[in-house]
mmCIF file of C-alpha atoms and ligand atoms in Angstrom:
data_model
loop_
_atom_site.group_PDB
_atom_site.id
_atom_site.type_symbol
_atom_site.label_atom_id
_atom_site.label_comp_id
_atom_site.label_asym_id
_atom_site.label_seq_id
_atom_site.Cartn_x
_atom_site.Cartn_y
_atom_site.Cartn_z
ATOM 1 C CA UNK J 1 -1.469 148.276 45.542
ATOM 2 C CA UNK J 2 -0.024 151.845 44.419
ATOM 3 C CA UNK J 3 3.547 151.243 44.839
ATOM 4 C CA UNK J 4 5.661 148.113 45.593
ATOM 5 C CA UNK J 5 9.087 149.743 47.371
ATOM 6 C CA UNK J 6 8.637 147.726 50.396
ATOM 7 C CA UNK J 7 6.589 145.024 52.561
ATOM 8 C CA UNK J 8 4.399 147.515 54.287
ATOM 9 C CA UNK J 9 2.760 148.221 50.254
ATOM 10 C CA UNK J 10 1.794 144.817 50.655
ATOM 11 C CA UNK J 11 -1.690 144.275 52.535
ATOM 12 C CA UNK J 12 -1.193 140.380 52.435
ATOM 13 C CA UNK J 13 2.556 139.060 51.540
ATOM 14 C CA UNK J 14 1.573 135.124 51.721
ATOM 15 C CA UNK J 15 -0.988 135.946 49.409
ATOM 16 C CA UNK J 16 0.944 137.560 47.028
ATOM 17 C CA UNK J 17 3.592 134.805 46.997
ATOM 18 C CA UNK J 18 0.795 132.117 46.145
ATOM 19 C CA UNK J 19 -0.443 134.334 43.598
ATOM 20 C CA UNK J 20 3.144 134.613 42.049
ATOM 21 C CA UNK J 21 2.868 131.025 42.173
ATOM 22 C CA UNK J 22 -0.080 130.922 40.190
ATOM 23 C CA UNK J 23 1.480 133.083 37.647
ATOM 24 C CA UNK J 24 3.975 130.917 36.986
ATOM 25 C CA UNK J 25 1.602 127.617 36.483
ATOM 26 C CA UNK J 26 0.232 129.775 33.592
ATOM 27 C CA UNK J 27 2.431 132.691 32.856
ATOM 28 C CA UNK J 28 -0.009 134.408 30.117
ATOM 29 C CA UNK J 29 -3.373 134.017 32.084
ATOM 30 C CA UNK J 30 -3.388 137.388 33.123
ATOM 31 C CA UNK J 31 -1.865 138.471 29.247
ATOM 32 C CA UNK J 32 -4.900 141.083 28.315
ATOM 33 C CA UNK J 33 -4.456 143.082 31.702
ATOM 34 C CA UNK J 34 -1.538 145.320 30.759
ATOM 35 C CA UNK J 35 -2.904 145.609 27.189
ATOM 36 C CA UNK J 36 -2.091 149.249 25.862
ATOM 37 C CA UNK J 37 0.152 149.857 29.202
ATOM 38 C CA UNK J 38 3.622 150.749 29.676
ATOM 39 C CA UNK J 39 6.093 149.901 32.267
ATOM 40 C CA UNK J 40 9.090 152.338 32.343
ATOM 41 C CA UNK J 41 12.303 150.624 34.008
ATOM 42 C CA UNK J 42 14.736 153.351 35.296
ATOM 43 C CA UNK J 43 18.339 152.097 36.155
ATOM 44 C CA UNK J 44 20.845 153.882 38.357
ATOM 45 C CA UNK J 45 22.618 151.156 38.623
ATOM 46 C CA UNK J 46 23.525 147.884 37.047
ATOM 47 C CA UNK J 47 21.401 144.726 36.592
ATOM 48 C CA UNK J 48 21.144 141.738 34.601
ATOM 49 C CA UNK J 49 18.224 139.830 36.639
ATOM 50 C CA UNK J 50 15.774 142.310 37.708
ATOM 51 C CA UNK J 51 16.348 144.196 34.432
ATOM 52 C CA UNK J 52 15.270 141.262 32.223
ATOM 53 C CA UNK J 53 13.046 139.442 34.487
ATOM 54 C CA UNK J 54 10.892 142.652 35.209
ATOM 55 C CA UNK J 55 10.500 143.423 31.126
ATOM 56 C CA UNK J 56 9.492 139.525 30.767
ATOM 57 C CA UNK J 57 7.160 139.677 33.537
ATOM 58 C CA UNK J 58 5.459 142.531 31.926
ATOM 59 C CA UNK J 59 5.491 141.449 28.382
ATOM 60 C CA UNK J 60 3.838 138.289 29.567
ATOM 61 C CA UNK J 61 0.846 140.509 31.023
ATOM 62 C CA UNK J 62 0.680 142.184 27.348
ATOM 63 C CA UNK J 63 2.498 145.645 28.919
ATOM 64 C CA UNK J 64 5.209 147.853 26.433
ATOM 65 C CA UNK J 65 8.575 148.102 28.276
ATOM 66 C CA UNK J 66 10.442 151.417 28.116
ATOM 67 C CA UNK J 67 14.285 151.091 29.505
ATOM 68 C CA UNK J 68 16.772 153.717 30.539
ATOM 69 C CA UNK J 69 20.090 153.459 31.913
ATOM 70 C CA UNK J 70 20.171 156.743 33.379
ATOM 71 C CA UNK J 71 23.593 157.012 34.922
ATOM 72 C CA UNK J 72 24.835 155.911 32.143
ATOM 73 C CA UNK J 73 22.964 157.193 28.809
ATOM 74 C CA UNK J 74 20.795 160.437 30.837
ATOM 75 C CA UNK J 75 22.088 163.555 31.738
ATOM 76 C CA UNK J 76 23.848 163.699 35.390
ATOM 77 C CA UNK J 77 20.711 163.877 37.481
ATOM 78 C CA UNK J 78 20.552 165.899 40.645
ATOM 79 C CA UNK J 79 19.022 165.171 43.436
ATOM 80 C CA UNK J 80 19.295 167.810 46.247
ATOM 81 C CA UNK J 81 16.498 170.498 46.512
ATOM 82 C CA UNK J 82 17.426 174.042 46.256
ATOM 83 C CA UNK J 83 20.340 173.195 44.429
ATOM 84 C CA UNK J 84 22.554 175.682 42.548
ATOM 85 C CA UNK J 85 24.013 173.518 39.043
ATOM 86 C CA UNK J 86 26.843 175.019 37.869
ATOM 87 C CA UNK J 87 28.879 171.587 38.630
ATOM 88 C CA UNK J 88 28.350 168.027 36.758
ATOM 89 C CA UNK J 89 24.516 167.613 37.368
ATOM 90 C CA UNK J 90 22.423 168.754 34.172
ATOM 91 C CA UNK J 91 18.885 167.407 34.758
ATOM 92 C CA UNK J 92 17.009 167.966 38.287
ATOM 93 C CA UNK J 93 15.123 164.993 39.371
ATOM 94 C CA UNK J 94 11.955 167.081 39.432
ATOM 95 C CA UNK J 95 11.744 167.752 36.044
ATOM 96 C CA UNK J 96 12.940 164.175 34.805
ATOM 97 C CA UNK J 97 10.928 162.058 36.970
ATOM 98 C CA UNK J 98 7.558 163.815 35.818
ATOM 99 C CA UNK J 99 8.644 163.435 32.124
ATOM 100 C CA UNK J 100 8.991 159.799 32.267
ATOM 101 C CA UNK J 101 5.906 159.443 34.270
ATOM 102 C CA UNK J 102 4.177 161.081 30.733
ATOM 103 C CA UNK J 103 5.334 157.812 29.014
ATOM 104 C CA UNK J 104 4.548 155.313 30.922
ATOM 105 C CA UNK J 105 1.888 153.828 33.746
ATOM 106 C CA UNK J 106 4.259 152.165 36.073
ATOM 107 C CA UNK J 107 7.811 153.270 36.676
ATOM 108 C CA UNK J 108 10.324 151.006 38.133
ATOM 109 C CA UNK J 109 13.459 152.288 39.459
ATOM 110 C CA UNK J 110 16.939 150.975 40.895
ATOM 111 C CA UNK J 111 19.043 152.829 42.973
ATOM 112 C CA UNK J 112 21.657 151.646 45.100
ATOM 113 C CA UNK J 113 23.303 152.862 48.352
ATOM 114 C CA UNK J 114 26.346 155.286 49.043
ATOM 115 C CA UNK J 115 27.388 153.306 51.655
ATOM 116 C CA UNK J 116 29.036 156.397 53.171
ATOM 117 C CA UNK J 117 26.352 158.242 54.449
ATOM 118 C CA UNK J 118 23.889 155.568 56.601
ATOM 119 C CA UNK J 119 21.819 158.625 57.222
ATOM 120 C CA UNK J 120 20.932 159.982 53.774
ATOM 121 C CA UNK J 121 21.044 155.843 52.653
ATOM 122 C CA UNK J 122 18.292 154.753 55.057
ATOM 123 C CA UNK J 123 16.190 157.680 54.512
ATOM 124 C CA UNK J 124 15.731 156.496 50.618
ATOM 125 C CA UNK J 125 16.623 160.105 49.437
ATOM 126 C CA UNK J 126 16.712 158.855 45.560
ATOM 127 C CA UNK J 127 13.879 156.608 45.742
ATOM 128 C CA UNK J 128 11.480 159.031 48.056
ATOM 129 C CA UNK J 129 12.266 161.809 45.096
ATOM 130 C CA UNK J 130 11.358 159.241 42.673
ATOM 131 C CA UNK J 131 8.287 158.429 44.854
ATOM 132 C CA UNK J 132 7.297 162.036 45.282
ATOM 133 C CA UNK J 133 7.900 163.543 41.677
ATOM 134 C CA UNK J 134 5.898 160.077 39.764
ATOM 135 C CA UNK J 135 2.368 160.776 39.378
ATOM 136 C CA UNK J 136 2.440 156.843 38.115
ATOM 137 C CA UNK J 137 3.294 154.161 40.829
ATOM 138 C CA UNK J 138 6.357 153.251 41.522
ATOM 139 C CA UNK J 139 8.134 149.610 42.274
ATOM 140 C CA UNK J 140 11.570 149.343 43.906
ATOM 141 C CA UNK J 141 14.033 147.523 41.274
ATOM 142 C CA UNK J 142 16.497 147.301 44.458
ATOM 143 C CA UNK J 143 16.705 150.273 46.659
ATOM 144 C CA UNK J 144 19.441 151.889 49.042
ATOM 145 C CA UNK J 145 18.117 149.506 51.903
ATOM 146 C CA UNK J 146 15.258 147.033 50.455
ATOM 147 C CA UNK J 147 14.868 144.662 47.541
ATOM 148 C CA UNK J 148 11.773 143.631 48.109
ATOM 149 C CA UNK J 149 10.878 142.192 44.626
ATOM 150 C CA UNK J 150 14.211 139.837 44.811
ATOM 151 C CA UNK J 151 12.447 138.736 48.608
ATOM 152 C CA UNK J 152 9.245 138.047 47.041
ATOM 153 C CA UNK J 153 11.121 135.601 44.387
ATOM 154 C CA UNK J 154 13.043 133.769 47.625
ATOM 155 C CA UNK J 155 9.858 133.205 49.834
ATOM 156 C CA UNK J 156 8.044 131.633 46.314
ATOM 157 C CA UNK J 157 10.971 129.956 45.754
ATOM 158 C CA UNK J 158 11.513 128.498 49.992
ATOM 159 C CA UNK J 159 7.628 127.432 49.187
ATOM 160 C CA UNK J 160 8.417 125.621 46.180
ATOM 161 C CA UNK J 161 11.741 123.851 46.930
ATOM 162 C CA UNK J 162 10.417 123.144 51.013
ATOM 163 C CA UNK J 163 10.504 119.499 52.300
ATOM 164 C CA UNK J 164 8.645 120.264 55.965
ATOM 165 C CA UNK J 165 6.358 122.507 56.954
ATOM 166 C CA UNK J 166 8.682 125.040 58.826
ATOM 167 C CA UNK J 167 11.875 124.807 57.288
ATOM 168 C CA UNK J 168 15.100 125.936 59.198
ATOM 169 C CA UNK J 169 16.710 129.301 57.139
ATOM 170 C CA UNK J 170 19.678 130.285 57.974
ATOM 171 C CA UNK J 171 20.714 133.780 56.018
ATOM 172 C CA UNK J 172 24.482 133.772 56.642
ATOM 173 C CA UNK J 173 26.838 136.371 55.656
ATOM 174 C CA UNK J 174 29.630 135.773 53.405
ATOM 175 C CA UNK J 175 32.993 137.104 52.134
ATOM 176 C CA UNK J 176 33.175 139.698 49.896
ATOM 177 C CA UNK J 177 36.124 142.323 48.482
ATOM 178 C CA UNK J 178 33.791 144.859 47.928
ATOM 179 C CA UNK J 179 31.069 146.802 50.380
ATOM 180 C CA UNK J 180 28.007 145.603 49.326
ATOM 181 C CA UNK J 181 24.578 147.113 50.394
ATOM 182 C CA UNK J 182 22.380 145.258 53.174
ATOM 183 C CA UNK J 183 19.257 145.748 51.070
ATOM 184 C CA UNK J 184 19.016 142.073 50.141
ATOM 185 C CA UNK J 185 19.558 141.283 53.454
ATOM 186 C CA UNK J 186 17.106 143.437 55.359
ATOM 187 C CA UNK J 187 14.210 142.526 53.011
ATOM 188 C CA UNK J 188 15.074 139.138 53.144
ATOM 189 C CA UNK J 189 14.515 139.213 57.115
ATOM 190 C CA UNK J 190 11.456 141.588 56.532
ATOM 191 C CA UNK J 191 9.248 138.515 54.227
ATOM 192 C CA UNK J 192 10.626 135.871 56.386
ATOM 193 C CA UNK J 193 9.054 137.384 59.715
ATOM 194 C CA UNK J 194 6.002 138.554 57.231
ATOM 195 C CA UNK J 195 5.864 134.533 56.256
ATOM 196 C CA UNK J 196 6.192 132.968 59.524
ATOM 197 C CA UNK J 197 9.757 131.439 58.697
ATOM 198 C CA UNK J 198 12.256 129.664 61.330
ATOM 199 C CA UNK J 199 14.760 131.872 60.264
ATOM 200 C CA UNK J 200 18.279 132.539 61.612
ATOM 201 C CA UNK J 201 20.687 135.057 61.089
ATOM 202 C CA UNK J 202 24.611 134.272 61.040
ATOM 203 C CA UNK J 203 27.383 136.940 61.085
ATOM 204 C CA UNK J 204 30.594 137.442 62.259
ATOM 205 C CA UNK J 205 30.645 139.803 64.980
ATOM 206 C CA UNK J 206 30.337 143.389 64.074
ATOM 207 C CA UNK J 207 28.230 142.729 60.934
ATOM 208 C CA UNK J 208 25.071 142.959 62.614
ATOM 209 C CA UNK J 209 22.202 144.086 60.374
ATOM 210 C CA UNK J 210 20.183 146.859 61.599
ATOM 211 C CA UNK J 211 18.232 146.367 64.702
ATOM 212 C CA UNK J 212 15.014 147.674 62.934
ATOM 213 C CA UNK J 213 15.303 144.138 60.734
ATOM 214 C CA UNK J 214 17.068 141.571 62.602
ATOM 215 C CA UNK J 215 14.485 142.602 65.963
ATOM 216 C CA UNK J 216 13.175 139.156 67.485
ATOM 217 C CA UNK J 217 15.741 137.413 65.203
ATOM 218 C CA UNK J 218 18.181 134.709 66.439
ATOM 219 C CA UNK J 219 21.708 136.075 65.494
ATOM 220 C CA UNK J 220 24.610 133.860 65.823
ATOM 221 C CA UNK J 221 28.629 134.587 65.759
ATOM 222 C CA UNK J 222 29.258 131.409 65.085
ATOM 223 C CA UNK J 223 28.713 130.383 61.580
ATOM 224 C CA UNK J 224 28.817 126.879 61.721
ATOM 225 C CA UNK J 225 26.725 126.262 65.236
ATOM 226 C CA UNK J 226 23.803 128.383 63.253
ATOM 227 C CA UNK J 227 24.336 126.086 60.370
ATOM 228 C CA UNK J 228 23.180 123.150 62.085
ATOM 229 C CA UNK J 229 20.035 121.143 61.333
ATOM 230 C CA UNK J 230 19.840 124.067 58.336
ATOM 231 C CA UNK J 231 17.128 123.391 55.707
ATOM 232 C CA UNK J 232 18.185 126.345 53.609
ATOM 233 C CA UNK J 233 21.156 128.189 53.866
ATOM 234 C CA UNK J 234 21.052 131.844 52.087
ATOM 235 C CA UNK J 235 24.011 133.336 51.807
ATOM 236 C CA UNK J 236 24.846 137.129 51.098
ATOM 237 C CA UNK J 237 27.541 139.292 52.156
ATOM 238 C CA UNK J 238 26.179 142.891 53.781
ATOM 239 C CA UNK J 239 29.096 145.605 54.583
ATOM 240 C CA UNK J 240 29.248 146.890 58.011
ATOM 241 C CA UNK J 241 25.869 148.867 59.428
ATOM 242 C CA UNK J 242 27.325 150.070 62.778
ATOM 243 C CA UNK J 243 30.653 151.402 60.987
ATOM 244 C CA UNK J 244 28.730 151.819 57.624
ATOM 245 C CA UNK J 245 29.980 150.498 54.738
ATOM 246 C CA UNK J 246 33.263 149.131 56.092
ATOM 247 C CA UNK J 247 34.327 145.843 54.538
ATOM 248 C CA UNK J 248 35.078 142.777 56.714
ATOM 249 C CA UNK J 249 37.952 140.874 55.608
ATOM 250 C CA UNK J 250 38.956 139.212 58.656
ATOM 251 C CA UNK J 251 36.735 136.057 57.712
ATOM 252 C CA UNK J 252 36.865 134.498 54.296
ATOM 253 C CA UNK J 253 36.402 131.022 56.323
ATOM 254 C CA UNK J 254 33.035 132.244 55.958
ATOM 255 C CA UNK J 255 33.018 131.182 52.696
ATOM 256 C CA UNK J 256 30.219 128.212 51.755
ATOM 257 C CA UNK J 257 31.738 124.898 51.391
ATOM 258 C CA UNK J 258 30.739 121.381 50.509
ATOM 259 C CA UNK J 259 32.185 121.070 54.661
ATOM 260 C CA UNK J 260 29.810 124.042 55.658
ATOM 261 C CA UNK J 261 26.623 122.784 53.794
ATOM 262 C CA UNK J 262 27.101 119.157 55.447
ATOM 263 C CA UNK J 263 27.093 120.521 58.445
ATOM 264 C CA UNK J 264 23.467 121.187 57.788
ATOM 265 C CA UNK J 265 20.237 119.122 57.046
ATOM 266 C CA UNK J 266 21.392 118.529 53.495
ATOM 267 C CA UNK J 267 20.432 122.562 53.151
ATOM 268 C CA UNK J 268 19.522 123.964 50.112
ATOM 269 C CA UNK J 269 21.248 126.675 48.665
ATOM 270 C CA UNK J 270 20.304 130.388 47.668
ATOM 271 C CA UNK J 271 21.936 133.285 46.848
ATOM 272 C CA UNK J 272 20.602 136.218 44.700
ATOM 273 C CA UNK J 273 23.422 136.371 42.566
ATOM 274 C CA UNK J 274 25.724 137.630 40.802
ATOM 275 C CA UNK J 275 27.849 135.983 43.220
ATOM 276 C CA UNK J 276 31.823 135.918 43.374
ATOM 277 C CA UNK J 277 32.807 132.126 42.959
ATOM 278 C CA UNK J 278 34.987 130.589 45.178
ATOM 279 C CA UNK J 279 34.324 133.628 47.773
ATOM 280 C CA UNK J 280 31.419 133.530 48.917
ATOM 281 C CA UNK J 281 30.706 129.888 47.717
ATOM 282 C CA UNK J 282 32.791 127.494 46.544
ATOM 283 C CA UNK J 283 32.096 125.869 42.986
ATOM 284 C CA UNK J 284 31.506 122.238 44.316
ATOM 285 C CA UNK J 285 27.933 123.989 46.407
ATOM 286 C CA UNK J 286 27.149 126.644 43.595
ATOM 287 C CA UNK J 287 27.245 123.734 41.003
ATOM 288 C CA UNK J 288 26.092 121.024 43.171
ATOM 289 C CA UNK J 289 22.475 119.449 43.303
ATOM 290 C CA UNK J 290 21.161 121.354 45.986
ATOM 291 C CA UNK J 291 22.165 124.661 44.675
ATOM 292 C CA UNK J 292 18.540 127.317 43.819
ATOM 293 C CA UNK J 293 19.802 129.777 42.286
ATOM 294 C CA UNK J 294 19.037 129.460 39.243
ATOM 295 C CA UNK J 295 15.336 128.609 39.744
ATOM 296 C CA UNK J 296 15.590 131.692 42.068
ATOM 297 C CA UNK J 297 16.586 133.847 39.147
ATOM 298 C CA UNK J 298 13.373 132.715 37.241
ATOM 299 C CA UNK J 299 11.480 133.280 39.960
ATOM 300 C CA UNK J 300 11.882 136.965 39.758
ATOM 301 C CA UNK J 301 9.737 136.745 36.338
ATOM 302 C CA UNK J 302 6.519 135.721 38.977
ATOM 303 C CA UNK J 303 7.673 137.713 41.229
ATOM 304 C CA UNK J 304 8.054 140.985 39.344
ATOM 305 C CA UNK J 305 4.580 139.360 37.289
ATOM 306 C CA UNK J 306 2.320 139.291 40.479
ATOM 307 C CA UNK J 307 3.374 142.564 41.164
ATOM 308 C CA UNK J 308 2.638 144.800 37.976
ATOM 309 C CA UNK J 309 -0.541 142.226 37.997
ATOM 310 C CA UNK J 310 -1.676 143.402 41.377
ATOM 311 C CA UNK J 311 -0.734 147.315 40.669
ATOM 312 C CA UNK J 312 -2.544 147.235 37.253
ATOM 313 C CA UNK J 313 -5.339 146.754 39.360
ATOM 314 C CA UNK J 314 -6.249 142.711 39.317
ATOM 315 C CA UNK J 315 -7.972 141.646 42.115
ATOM 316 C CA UNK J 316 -8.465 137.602 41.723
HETATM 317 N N1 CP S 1 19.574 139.756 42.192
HETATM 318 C C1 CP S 1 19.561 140.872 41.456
HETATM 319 O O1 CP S 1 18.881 141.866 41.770
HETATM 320 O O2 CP S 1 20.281 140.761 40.307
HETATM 321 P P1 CP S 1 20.665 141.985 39.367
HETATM 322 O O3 CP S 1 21.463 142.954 40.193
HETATM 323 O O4 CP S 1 21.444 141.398 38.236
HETATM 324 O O5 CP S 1 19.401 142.622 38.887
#
């Protein structure tokens, strides 16, 4: 694997997933591999999960961790080619992606949407720069559209916590105050075709996800007919793709309630977090027994593990 931004790096996704899998059963089998290697983490944007669970994954394969939150301790990168900087920006991406390539083997980078300009977000400007400039591989940490290493931690999770062979998953969008990117969403759809999932997609009308990820995908207006017979219910709220970035407000009954989940097969819970309580889900299902998403945060550790494993070159 050279880089890890989205499914199509991925020769063999159900593989990889058992492999994380395997990772986790021993977590320092593979602890030699990334001996005298150094993983660079790049942040845009804020984290708590994929920030820590991508420097334990690493450290647990014997890798050094660099980490910079550019946007925040970095000079004001700029992005556009051809640019003339007499404004804010300082540093042009070509110059500062190349120099952390020098000082590390892998960079990782998060950058998140604009979620005004569906053009410019769905072409990846920030991460194709990053992917362009790097003469080290580069793994998505959450991009404008995709976060394929968070998907890789739900399907190893769906395998773990599964009680039939071909569990019902319904992804179901949720409240939300704020527009939030569909990245989550659209890789979540991408692994779950890639995996062979029964996998439906609830949202209120005018939410619909882009065509390009929900094709030959059940979508349902009605939240709590999809719910039905439900074996896991992932919920996530996405802003609008058709009138981008808008924020739907007409439907906090959308919200995930101990009345919502028993509409289901007693579903089990995911979300990627962070999550706004008693928004998107109420306490009584966050806290209750059949909540994941906890084990789903750990799960990024494998996830992020099989990954740098797999780029570093391992091949069992
Ligand atoms: N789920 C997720 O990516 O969490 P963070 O934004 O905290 O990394």
């Amino acid at each position: 694997m050279k880089n890890f931004v989205s499914i199509q790096d991925v020769g063999d996704p159900s593989a990889l997933v058992k492999f994380a899998q395997k990772l986790k059963s021993n977590p320092y089998q593979l602890e030699e591999l990334g001996r005298r290697k150094t993983l660079g983490l790049v942040f845009l944007n804020p984290s708590l999960r994929t920030r820590l669970s991508t420097q334990k994954a690493a450290y647990q394969l014997g890798m050094d961790v660099l980490v910079m939150n550019i946007s925040q301790d970095g000079w004001t990168l700029e992005t556009r080619e051809g640019a003339v900087m007499n404004g804010t920006s300082q540093e042009h991406i070509k110059e500062a992606v190349p120099v952390i390539a020098q000082y590390c083997d892998i960079m990782g980078v998060r950058t998140f949407p604009s979620l005004t300009n569906k053009e410019t977000d769905y072409a990846e400007k920030t991460l194709q720069a990053f992917i362009n400039w790097s003469p080290v591989p580069i793994i998505s940490l959450e991009s404008a559209t995709l976060h394929p290493l968070q998907s890789l931690a739900d399907m190893l999770t769906i395998e773990e916590f599964k009680k039939v062979a071909n569990p019902k998953i319904v992804l179901t969008w949720a409240p939300h105050p704020k527009a939030l990117p569909q990245a989550v969403a659209n890789s979540f759809l991408q692994w779950s075709k890639a995996m062979g999932h029964d996998i439906v997609v609830a949202n209120p009308k005018g939410m619909d996800l882009s065509p390009a990820f929900s094709e030959g995908i059940e979508v349902i207006h009605d939240q709590n007919e999809a719910l039905k017979d439900a074996d896991f219910v992932y919920a996530k709220n996405w802003s609008s793709f058709t009138s981008y970035g808008e924020i739907n407000t007409d439907n906090e009954d959308w919200i995930l309630t101990p009345e919502k989940m028993a509409m289901t097969n007693q579903a089990q819970f995911m979300h990627c977090l962070p999550v706004r309580r008693n928004v998107v889900v109420s306490d009584a299902v966050l806290d209750g027994p059949n909540s994941l998403v906890i084990e789903q945060a750990n799960n990024r550790t494998f996830a992020a593990q099989a990954v740098l494993a797999k780029i570093l070159g391992y091949e069992g």
